[in-house]
Every structure is written in C-alpha cells, then in structure tokens.
Amino acid sequence: MNRKRYKQLRIAVALFVSVIVSLAVTNHSYLLSLIGVLTGMVFMALVRSKAQIKVDEREATIQEKAARMTYAIFAPTIGIGTFILLIPSYGGLSVFANGEFAYLESLGMVFAYLTLFLIAIYAISYHFFNRKFGGGGNEE
Amino acid sequence: MKNKIKIYRAMQNLTQDQLAEKIGVSRQTVNAIESNKYLPSLGLALKVAKLFKASVEDVFVYDGNKDENNNS
C-alpha cells in the first residue's frame, strides 16, 4: 500500500466516523458515537500497520513547528480566557452578586485546570525528551 | 546552504521519486531540499552523499546563510 492509497483510506475513515458521530448526536445515542470512534481508531491502526507509513524528517520538522506554535498560541489564549472569566466573579461586581452568571465562574475554573494540564504535559514531555536527547545533568 | 542534488540526480538519471525511494523520504522532501526550502539532517545528507558516491561537502555547499529550517 502506497502513501496515496493510505491518505485516501484515511479520508474515507474520517468521513465514516464523522457520519456515524453525526447520526449518533442527532439520535442522542452516545454509545453509537463511542462505537463509531473506536471502530475508526482500530481501523486506522490496522491500515497504518499494513501500510508501514514512515514519517519522514521534513514531516517531523513540520509537526514539531506546528505543535510549538499551537502551544505558543493556545496556552496564553486559554490562560487569558481563564483570567477574564474568573476576575468578575471574584471582583465583587454587583452584576455577579446574585449568581446570575455563575456558569462563567465554572467555565473559568475548567479553563484554569485545562491551562494547568497543558503546562504540566508540556513540562513533563520537555523533561522526558531533554533526558532522552542527552540533557538533564552530569555534563562535564 | 546550497546543494547540487539536482546535478547529481541528472548525472545518475534519477527522478525525484526514485531518489526519494532510495533515501527513504517523500518526493516532497527531495523537492524541498533541492529548492533550498528545507535543510536535511546530517544523517540524510550523509545518505544522499553516499548514494551519489561523493562527499557531503561536494553535494552541500555552506554559504554562510541562516539555517533555512529556522526561518519562521
């Protein structure tokens, strides 16, 4: 199986999964969506192992840069979002006093944990790769 | 960094696709290296040089320019 065929199959699986998930959402069947997604994942894993797709170094460089840019944009955005959502409820503004916008505080808390989770994953993976590629102590 | 991959490829009658197959990368990667849009790793540069039976310095010429891969 060549790269082109692999890409075609990947698009077909993505279409299949999106159709199943949309059907599941319209029918309020969460089990169906779960089954659809899991089937798609298993099928993709099988296709990938059969195709023996290698990621070449240019693609890896592109992925690294894209991941770095995603982190650089997403982390500050979500951090500032958290700040904006949490400040009014702790700032004692009268409009928030009777709990009308309580959901904003909850959303802010979710964002805050998400930000921390993102930073934690980055720090852990940075530490891991730093050690893997020879950093992290005992350099003389 | 400049390179003479296109010349060496022509000398050996290889298409970008064939060269890509031989060095284990995609055709787009060979094209990007040839057009100086992507700087290959040391391993890949050595592989290319070995395939053309030349030294790395013959195939890749350092001209003191900024690393292409870091241009953002």
Coordinates of C-alpha atoms in Angstrom, one line a residue:
Chain A
M1 CA 0.0 0.0 0.0
N2 CA 1.5 3.3 -1.0
R3 CA 1.2 6.7 0.6
K4 CA -1.5 7.9 -1.7
R5 CA -3.7 4.9 -1.0
Y6 CA -3.1 5.4 2.7
K7 CA -4.3 9.0 2.5
Q8 CA -7.4 8.0 0.6
L9 CA -8.2 5.4 3.2
R10 CA -7.6 7.9 6.0
I11 CA -10.1 10.3 4.4
A12 CA -12.6 7.5 4.0
V13 CA -12.3 6.5 7.6
A14 CA -12.6 10.2 8.8
L15 CA -15.8 10.5 6.7
F16 CA -17.2 7.3 8.1
V17 CA -16.5 8.4 11.7
S18 CA -18.0 11.8 11.2
V19 CA -21.2 10.4 9.6
I20 CA -21.6 7.9 12.5
V21 CA -20.9 10.6 15.1
S22 CA -23.4 13.0 13.5
L23 CA -26.0 10.2 13.3
A24 CA -25.3 9.4 17.0
V25 CA -25.7 13.0 18.0
T26 CA -29.0 13.5 16.2
N27 CA -30.3 10.3 17.7
H28 CA -28.9 11.1 21.2
S29 CA -27.1 7.8 21.2
Y30 CA -23.7 8.2 22.9
L31 CA -22.9 4.5 22.7
L32 CA -23.2 4.7 18.9
S33 CA -20.8 7.6 18.7
L34 CA -18.3 5.8 21.0
I35 CA -18.5 2.7 18.9
G36 CA -18.0 4.7 15.7
V37 CA -15.0 6.5 17.1
L38 CA -13.5 3.3 18.5
T39 CA -14.1 1.4 15.2
G40 CA -12.4 4.3 13.3
M41 CA -9.4 4.2 15.6
V42 CA -9.0 0.4 15.3
F43 CA -9.4 0.6 11.5
M44 CA -6.8 3.4 11.3
A45 CA -4.3 1.4 13.4
L46 CA -4.8 -1.6 11.1
V47 CA -4.3 0.4 8.0
R48 CA -1.3 2.2 9.4
S49 CA 0.4 -1.0 10.4
K50 CA -0.4 -2.6 7.0
A51 CA 0.9 0.5 5.1
Q52 CA 4.0 0.8 7.3
I53 CA 4.0 4.5 6.9
K54 CA 7.2 6.2 7.9
V55 CA 7.1 9.8 8.9
D56 CA 10.0 11.4 7.1
E57 CA 12.2 14.1 8.7
R58 CA 10.7 17.0 6.9
E59 CA 7.2 16.0 8.0
A60 CA 8.5 15.6 11.6
T61 CA 10.0 19.1 11.5
I62 CA 6.7 20.5 10.3
Q63 CA 4.9 18.6 13.1
E64 CA 7.3 20.0 15.7
K65 CA 6.9 23.6 14.4
A66 CA 3.1 23.2 14.3
A67 CA 3.0 21.7 17.8
R68 CA 5.2 24.5 19.1
M69 CA 3.1 27.2 17.5
T70 CA -0.2 25.6 18.8
Y71 CA 1.2 25.6 22.3
A72 CA 2.5 29.2 22.0
I73 CA -0.9 30.4 20.8
F74 CA -3.2 28.1 22.8
A75 CA -1.6 28.4 26.3
P76 CA -1.7 32.2 26.6
T77 CA -5.1 32.4 25.0
I78 CA -6.7 30.0 27.4
G79 CA -4.8 31.5 30.3
I80 CA -6.1 35.0 29.5
G81 CA -9.6 33.5 28.9
T82 CA -9.4 32.0 32.4
F83 CA -8.4 35.3 33.9
I84 CA -11.2 37.2 32.1
L85 CA -13.8 34.6 33.2
L86 CA -12.7 34.4 36.8
I87 CA -11.9 38.0 37.7
P88 CA -15.5 39.4 37.5
S89 CA -16.9 36.8 40.0
Y90 CA -14.1 37.5 42.5
G91 CA -14.1 41.2 41.8
G92 CA -17.3 41.7 43.7
L93 CA -19.1 43.3 40.7
S94 CA -22.8 43.8 41.5
V95 CA -24.0 42.1 38.3
F96 CA -22.5 38.9 39.6
A97 CA -23.6 39.3 43.2
N98 CA -26.9 37.4 42.8
G99 CA -25.3 34.5 41.0
E100 CA -26.7 35.2 37.5
F101 CA -23.5 34.4 35.7
A102 CA -22.3 31.6 37.9
Y103 CA -21.6 29.4 34.8
L104 CA -18.9 31.9 33.8
E105 CA -17.0 31.1 37.0
S106 CA -17.4 27.3 36.4
L107 CA -16.2 27.8 32.8
G108 CA -13.3 29.8 34.2
M109 CA -12.4 27.0 36.6
V110 CA -12.5 24.4 33.7
F111 CA -10.2 26.7 31.7
A112 CA -7.9 27.1 34.6
Y113 CA -7.4 23.4 35.1
L114 CA -7.1 22.9 31.3
T115 CA -4.3 25.5 31.3
L116 CA -2.5 23.8 34.2
F117 CA -3.0 20.4 32.5
L118 CA -1.5 21.8 29.2
I119 CA 1.5 23.3 31.0
A120 CA 2.0 20.1 33.0
I121 CA 2.0 17.9 29.9
Y122 CA 4.5 20.3 28.2
A123 CA 6.8 20.3 31.2
I124 CA 6.7 16.5 31.6
S125 CA 7.3 15.9 27.9
Y126 CA 10.0 18.5 27.8
H127 CA 11.8 16.8 30.7
F128 CA 11.4 13.4 29.1
F129 CA 12.8 14.5 25.7
N130 CA 15.5 16.5 27.4
R131 CA 16.7 13.4 29.2
K132 CA 16.3 11.2 26.1
F133 CA 18.5 13.5 24.0
G134 CA 21.3 13.7 26.5
G135 CA 20.4 16.7 28.7
G136 CA 19.5 16.7 32.3
G137 CA 22.7 16.6 34.4
N138 CA 26.2 15.1 34.7
E139 CA 27.5 17.2 31.8
E140 CA 31.2 17.9 32.4
Chain B
M1 CA 23.2 26.3 2.3
K2 CA 23.2 25.4 -1.3
N3 CA 23.2 21.9 -2.9
K4 CA 24.0 20.2 -6.1
I5 CA 21.4 17.4 -5.7
K6 CA 19.7 18.3 -9.0
I7 CA 23.0 18.0 -10.9
Y8 CA 24.0 14.7 -9.3
R9 CA 20.5 13.4 -9.9
A10 CA 20.7 14.3 -13.5
M11 CA 24.1 12.6 -13.8
Q12 CA 22.6 9.4 -12.5
N13 CA 19.4 9.7 -14.4
L14 CA 17.3 9.6 -11.3
T15 CA 13.9 11.2 -10.8
Q16 CA 12.9 12.9 -7.6
D17 CA 10.6 10.0 -6.8
Q18 CA 13.4 7.4 -7.4
L19 CA 15.8 9.4 -5.2
A20 CA 13.2 9.7 -2.5
E21 CA 12.6 6.0 -2.6
K22 CA 16.3 5.3 -2.3
I23 CA 17.0 7.5 0.7
G24 CA 13.7 6.7 2.4
V25 CA 11.9 10.1 2.3
S26 CA 8.9 11.5 0.4
R27 CA 9.3 13.1 -3.0
Q28 CA 8.2 16.5 -1.5
T29 CA 11.2 16.3 0.9
V30 CA 13.6 15.8 -2.0
N31 CA 11.9 18.7 -3.9
A32 CA 12.1 20.9 -0.8
I33 CA 15.8 20.1 -0.3
E34 CA 16.6 20.8 -4.0
S35 CA 14.9 24.1 -3.9
N36 CA 16.7 25.1 -0.6
K37 CA 13.5 25.3 1.3
Y38 CA 14.4 22.5 3.8
L39 CA 17.8 21.7 5.3
P40 CA 18.3 18.0 5.7
S41 CA 19.6 16.3 8.8
L42 CA 23.2 15.2 9.0
G43 CA 22.1 11.6 8.6
L44 CA 20.1 12.3 5.5
A45 CA 22.8 14.5 4.0
L46 CA 25.3 11.6 4.5
K47 CA 22.8 9.2 2.9
V48 CA 22.5 11.4 -0.1
A49 CA 26.2 11.9 -0.4
K50 CA 26.9 8.1 -0.1
L51 CA 24.3 7.4 -2.8
F52 CA 26.0 9.8 -5.2
K53 CA 29.4 8.4 -4.2
A54 CA 30.5 11.9 -3.3
S55 CA 31.4 13.7 -0.1
V56 CA 28.9 15.8 1.8
E57 CA 30.9 18.9 1.0
D58 CA 30.6 18.2 -2.7
V59 CA 26.8 17.9 -2.6
F60 CA 26.1 20.5 0.0
V61 CA 27.8 23.9 0.0
Y62 CA 27.7 26.1 3.0
D63 CA 27.4 29.7 2.0
G64 CA 27.1 31.3 5.5
N65 CA 23.4 31.9 5.2
K66 CA 20.9 31.5 8.0
D67 CA 19.6 27.9 8.7
E68 CA 16.6 27.5 6.3
N69 CA 14.7 25.3 8.8
N70 CA 14.7 28.0 11.4
N71 CA 13.1 30.6 9.1
S72 CA 9.7 31.1 10.6

